Short mmCIF file of C-alpha atoms and ligand atoms in Angstrom, two decimals:
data_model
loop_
_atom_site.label_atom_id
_atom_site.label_comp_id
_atom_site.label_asym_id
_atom_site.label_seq_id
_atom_site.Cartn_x
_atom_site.Cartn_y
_atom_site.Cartn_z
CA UNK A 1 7.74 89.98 3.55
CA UNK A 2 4.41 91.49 3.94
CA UNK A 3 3.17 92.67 0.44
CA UNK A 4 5.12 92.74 -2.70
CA UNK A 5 4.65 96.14 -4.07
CA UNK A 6 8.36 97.08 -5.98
CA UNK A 7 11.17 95.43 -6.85
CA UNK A 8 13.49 97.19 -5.17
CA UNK A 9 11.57 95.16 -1.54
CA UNK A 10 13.61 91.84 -1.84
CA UNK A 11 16.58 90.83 -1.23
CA UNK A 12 19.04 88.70 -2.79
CA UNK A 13 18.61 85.75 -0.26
CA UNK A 14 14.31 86.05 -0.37
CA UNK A 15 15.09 86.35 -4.29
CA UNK A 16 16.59 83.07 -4.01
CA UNK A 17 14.35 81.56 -1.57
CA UNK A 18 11.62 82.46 -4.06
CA UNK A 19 13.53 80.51 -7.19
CA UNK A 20 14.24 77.61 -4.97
CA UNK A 21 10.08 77.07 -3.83
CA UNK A 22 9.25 78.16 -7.46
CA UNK A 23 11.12 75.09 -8.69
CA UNK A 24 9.87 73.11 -6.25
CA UNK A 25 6.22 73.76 -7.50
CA UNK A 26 7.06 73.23 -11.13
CA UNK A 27 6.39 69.37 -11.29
CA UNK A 28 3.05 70.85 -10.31
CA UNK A 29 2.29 72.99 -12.66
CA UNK A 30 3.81 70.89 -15.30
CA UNK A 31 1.42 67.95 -14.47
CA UNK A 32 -1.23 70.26 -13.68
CA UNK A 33 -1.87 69.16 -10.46
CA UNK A 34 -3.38 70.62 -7.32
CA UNK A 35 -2.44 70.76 -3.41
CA UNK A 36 -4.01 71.59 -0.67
CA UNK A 37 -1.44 74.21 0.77
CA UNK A 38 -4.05 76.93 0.53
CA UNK A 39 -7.45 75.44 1.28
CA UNK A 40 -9.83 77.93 2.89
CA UNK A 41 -7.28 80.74 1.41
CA UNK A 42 -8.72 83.23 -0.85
CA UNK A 43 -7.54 85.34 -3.19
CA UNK A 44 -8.47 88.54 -4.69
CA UNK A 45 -7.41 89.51 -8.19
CA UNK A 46 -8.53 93.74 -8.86
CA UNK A 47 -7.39 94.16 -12.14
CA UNK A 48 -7.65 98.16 -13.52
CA UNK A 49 -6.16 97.25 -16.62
CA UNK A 50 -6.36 94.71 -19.05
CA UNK A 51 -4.51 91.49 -18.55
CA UNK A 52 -4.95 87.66 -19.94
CA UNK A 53 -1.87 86.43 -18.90
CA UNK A 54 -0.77 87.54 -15.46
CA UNK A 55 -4.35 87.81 -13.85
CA UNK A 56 -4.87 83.90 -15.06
CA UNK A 57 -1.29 82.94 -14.01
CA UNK A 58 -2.00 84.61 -10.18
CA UNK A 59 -5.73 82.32 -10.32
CA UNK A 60 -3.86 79.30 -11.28
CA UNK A 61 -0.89 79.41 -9.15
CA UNK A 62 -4.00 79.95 -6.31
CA UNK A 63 -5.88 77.16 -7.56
CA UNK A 64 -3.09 74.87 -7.71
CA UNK A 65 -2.38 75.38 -4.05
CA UNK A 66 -5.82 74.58 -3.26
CA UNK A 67 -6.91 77.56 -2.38
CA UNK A 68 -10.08 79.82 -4.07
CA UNK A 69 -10.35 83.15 -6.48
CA UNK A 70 -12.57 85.93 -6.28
CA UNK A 71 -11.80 88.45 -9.93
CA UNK A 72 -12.51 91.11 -11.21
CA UNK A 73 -10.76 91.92 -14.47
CA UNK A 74 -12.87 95.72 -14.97
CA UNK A 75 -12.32 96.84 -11.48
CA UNK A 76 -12.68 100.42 -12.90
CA UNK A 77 -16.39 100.02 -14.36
CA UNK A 78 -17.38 98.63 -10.64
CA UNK A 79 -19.24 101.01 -8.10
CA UNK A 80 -15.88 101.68 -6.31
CA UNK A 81 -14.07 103.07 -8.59
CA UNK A 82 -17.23 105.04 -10.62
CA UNK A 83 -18.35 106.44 -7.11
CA UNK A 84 -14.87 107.35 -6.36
CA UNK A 85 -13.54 105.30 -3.46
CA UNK A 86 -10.49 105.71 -2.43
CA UNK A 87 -8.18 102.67 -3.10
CA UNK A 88 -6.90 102.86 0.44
CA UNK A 89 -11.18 102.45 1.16
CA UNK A 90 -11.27 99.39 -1.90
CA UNK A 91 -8.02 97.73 -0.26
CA UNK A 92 -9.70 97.65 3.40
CA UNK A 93 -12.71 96.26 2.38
CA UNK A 94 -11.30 93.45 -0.03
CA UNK A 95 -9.35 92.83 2.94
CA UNK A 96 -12.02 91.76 4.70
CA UNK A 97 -13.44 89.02 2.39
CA UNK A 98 -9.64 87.56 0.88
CA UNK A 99 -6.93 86.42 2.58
CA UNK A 100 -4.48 87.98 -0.18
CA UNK A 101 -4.69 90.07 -3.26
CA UNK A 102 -3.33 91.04 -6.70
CA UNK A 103 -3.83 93.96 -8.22
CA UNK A 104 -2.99 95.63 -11.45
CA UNK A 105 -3.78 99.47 -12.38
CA UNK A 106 -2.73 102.04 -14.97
CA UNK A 107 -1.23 104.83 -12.46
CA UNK A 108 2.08 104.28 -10.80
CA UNK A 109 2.20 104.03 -6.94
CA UNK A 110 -1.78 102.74 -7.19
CA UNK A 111 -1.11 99.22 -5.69
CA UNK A 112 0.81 100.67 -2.61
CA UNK A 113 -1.85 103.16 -2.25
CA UNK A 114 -4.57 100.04 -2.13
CA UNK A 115 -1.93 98.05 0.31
CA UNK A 116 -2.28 100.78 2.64
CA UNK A 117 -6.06 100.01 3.93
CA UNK A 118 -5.19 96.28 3.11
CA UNK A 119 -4.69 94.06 6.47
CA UNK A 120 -3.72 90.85 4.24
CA UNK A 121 -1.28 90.92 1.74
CA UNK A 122 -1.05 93.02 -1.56
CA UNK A 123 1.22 91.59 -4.55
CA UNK A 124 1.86 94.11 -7.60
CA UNK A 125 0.84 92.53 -10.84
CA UNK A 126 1.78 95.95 -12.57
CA UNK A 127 1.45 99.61 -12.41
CA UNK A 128 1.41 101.71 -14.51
CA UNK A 129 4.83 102.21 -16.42
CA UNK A 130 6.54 101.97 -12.96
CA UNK A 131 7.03 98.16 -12.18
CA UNK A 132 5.70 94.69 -12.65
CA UNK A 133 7.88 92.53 -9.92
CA UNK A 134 5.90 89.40 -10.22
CA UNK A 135 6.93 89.43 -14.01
CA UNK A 136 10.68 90.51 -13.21
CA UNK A 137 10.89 87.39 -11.18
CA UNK A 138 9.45 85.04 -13.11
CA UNK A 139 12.07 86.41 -15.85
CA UNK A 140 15.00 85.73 -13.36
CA UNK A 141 13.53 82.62 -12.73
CA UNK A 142 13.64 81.47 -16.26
CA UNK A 143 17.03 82.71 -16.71
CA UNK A 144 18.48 80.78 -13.52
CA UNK A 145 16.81 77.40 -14.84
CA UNK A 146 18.04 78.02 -18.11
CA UNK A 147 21.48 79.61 -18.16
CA UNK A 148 22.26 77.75 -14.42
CA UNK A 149 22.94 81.33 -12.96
CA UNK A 150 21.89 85.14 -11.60
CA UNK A 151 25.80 85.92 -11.91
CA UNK A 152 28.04 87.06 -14.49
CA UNK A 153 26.29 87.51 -17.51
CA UNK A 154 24.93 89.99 -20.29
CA UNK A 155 21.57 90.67 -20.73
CA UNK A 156 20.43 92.88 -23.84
CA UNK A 157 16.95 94.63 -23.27
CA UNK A 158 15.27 95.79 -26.54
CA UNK A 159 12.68 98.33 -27.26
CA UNK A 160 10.61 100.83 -25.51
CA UNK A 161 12.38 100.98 -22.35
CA UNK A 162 11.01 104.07 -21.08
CA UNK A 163 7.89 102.89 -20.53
CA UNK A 164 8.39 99.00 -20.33
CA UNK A 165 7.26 98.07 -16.26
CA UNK A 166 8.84 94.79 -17.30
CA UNK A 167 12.65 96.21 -17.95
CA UNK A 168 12.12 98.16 -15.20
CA UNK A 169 11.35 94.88 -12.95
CA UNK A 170 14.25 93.01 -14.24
CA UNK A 171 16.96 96.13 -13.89
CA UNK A 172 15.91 96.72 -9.90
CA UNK A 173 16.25 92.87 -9.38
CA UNK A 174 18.66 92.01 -11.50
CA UNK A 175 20.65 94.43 -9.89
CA UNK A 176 20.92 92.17 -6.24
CA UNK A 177 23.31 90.06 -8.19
CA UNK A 178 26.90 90.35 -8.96
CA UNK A 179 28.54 90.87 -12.33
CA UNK A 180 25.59 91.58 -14.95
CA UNK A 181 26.14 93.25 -18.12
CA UNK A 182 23.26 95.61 -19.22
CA UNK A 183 23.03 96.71 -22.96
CA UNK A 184 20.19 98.74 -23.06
CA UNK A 185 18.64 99.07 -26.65
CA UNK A 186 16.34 101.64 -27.73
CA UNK A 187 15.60 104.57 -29.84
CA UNK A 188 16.18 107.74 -28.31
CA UNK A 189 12.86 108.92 -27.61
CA UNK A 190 11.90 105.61 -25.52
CA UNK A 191 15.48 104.96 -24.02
CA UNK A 192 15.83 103.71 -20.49
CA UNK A 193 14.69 106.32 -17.67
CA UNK A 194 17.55 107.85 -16.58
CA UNK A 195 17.38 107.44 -13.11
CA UNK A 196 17.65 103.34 -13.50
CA UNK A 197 20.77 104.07 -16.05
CA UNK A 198 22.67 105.89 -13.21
CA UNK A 199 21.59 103.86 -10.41
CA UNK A 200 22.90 100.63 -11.77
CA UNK A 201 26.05 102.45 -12.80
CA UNK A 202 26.28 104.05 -9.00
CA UNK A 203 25.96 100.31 -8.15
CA UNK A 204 28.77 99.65 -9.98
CA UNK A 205 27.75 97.47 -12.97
CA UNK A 206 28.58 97.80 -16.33
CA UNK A 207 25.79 99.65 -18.54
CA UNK A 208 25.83 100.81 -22.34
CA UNK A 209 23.26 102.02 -24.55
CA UNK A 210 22.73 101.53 -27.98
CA UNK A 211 20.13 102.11 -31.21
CA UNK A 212 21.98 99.23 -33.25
CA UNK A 213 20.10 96.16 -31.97
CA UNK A 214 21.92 93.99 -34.61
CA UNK A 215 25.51 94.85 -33.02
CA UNK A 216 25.04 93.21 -29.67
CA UNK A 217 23.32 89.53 -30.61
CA UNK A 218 26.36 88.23 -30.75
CA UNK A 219 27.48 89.54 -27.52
CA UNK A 220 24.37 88.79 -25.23
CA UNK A 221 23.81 85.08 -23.28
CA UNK A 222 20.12 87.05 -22.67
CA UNK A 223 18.04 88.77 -25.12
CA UNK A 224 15.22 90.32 -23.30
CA UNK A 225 12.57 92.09 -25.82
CA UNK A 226 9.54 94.40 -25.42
CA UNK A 227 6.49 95.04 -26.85
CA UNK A 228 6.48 99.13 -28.23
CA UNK A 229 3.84 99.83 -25.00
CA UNK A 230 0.97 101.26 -27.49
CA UNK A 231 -1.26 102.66 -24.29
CA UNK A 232 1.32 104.40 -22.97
CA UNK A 233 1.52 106.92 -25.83
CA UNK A 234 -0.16 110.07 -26.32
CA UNK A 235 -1.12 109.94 -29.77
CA UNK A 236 -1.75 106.85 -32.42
CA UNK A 237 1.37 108.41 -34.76
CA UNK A 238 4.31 108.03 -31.96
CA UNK A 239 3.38 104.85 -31.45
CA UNK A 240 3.01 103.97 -35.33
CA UNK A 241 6.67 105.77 -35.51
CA UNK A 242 8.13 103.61 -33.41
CA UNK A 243 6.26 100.46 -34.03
CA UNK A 244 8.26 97.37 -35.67
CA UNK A 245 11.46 99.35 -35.51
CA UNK A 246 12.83 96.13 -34.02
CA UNK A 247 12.15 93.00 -34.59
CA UNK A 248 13.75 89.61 -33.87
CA UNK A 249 13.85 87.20 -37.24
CA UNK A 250 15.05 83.85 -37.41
CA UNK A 251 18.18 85.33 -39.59
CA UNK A 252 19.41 87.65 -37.11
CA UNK A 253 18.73 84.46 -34.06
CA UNK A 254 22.03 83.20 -36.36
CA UNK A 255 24.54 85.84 -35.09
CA UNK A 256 22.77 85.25 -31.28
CA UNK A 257 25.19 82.87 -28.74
CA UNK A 258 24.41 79.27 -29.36
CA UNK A 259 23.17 79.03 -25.94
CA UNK A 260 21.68 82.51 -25.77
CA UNK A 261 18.11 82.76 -24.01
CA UNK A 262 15.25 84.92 -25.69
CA UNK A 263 12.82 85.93 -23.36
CA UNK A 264 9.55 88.34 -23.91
CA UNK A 265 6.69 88.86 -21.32
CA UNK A 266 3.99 88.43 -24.18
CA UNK A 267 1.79 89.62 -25.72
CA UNK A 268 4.16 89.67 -28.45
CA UNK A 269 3.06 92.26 -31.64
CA UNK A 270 5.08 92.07 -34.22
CA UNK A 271 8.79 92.25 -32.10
CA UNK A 272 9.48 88.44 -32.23
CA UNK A 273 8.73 86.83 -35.60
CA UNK A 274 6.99 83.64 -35.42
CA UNK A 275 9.11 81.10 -37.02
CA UNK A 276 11.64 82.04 -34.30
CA UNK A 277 9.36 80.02 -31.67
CA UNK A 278 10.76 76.92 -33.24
CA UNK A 279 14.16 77.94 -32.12
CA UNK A 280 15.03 76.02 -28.83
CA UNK A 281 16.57 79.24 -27.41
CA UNK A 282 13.44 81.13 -27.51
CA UNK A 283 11.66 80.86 -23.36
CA UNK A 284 8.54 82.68 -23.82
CA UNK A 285 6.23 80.17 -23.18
CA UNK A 286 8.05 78.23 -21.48
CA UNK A 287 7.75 82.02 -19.06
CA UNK A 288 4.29 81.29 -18.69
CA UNK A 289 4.87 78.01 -17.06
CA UNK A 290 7.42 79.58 -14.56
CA UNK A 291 5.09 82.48 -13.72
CA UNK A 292 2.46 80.27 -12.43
CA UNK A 293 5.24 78.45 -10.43
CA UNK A 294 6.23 81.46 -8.90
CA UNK A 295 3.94 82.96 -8.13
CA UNK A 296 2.76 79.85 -5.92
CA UNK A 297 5.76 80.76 -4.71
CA UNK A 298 4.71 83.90 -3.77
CA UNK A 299 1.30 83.55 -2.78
CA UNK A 300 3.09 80.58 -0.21
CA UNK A 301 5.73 82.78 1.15
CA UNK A 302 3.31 85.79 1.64
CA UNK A 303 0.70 83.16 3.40
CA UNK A 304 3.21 81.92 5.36
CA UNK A 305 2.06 78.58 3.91
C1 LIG B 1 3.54 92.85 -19.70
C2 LIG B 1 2.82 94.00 -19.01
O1 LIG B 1 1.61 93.95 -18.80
O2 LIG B 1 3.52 94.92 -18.65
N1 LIG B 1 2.72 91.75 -19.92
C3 LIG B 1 2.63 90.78 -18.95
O3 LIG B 1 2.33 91.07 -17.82
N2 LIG B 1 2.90 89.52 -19.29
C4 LIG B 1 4.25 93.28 -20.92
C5 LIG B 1 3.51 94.03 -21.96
O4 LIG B 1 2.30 94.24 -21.87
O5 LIG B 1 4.17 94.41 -22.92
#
């Protein structure tokens, strides 16, 4: 593993590899300790877009291997991208100052671009619409802790799946294990893309789509729910139209599996009411804690640490 630009790049027995270091660092995180893995690493966070999560969770996870952060969370208002470098230009010279980056940006196929100049190695922490891997795993992550598995299961992902990077992440990987169930549920302007629909079906799972969120609690052991992607629209009114169409409340957690899992990526809007954080089966921050676990995990694998 070089860089970890899509997805689609691992494979079931690196995914696996990853989950099993991840868990290792966990006692880590969870004490908030640090190592010394990483000392005289650096990293490199070039952040297009905005972020509070992901671009602290990559700086932690690099911190708590000992290692040290150089950021930038307004890469586009620096003189690279107003004087119009190239990102293939920006990823060669970061490359010479940090021994590995992450890098988030609003246009898909950006971070692969930046990889190209880079000699050290580039992880995606999201672009565009496209993909958002490092989330996707920590997602998988929190699902094999919690429901003991990768196999065998349905997951139910809610709301604007046509432009969530997140579902995205979690079809391509989710789909390097055996036996998932995919309910797809969305309204039909921001259904999933077509082209993931039929290649999980070509793959041979099982895949249905639906508007009626309410129908499937009962059926799901994970409920995986978006956030309506405001910037991704064109206009304030589609996004108003299509904003708090669904929302998770404590009543409807009732008809959900006793041992169901809700995850989200955050930031949550209005999708997941609050008082349904008191519910054991909601994981979203305990999502946080996994990320920065790992993605130690990744930065270590990548560094060959
Ligand atoms: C997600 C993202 O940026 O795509 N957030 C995250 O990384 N935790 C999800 C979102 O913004 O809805």
């Amino acid at each position: 593993m070089n860089h970890l630009l899509s997805s689609q790049d691992l494979s079931h027995e690196q995914l696996l590899g990853l989950f099993d270091k991840a868990k290792s660092f966990l006692p880590t995180v969870k004490e908030k300790k640090m190592l010394k893995l990483a000392e005289g690493k650096i990293l490199a966070t070039l952040f297009y877009e905005p972020s509070t999560r992901t671009r602290f969770s990559f700086e932690t996870a690099m911190l708590r291997l000992g290692g040290k952060v150089i950021s930038n969370p307004q890469m586009e208002g620096t003189s690279s991208a107003t004087k119009g470098e190239s990102l293939y230009d920006t990823g060669k010279t970061v490359s010479e100052m940090a021994d590995i980056i992450a890098m988030r940006h609003s246009a898909m196929g950006s971070v692969a671009e930046l990889a190209q100049g880079s000699k050290v190695p580039v992880m995606n922490g999201g672009d565009g619409a496209g993909d958002h891997p490092t989330q996707g795993l920590l997602d998988l992550f929190t699902i094999r802790e919690n429901l003991g598995r990768l196999e065998n299961f349905t997951i139910a992902i809610i709301g604007d799946l046509k432009n969530s990077r997140v579902a995205h992440a979690q079809c391509a990987l989710l789909s390097k294990f055996e036996g998932v169930k995919f309910i797809f549920v969305a309204p039909a302007e921001l259904k999933m893309p077509k082209v993931i629909v039929d290649g999980l079906i070509n793959k041979g799972f099982s895949v249905s789509e639906t508007e009626d969120m309410a129908a499937v609690m009962e059926e799901a052991d994970v409920i995986s729910m978006t956030r309506v992607q405001k910037e991704r629209f064109e206009n304030e009114a589609d996004y108003l139209k299509h904003k708090g169409v669904y929302v998770i409340t404590v009543e409807l957690m009732k008809k959900a599996k006793k041992d169901a899992l809700l995850i989200h990526p955050l930031p949550r809007v209005d999708e997941i009411e609050v008082e349904v954080d008191a519910d054991p089966r909601a994981k979203y921050f305990e999502q946080v804690e996994n990320g920065v676990a790992l993605r130690m995990a990744l930065i270590a694998t990548l560094l060959k640490l």
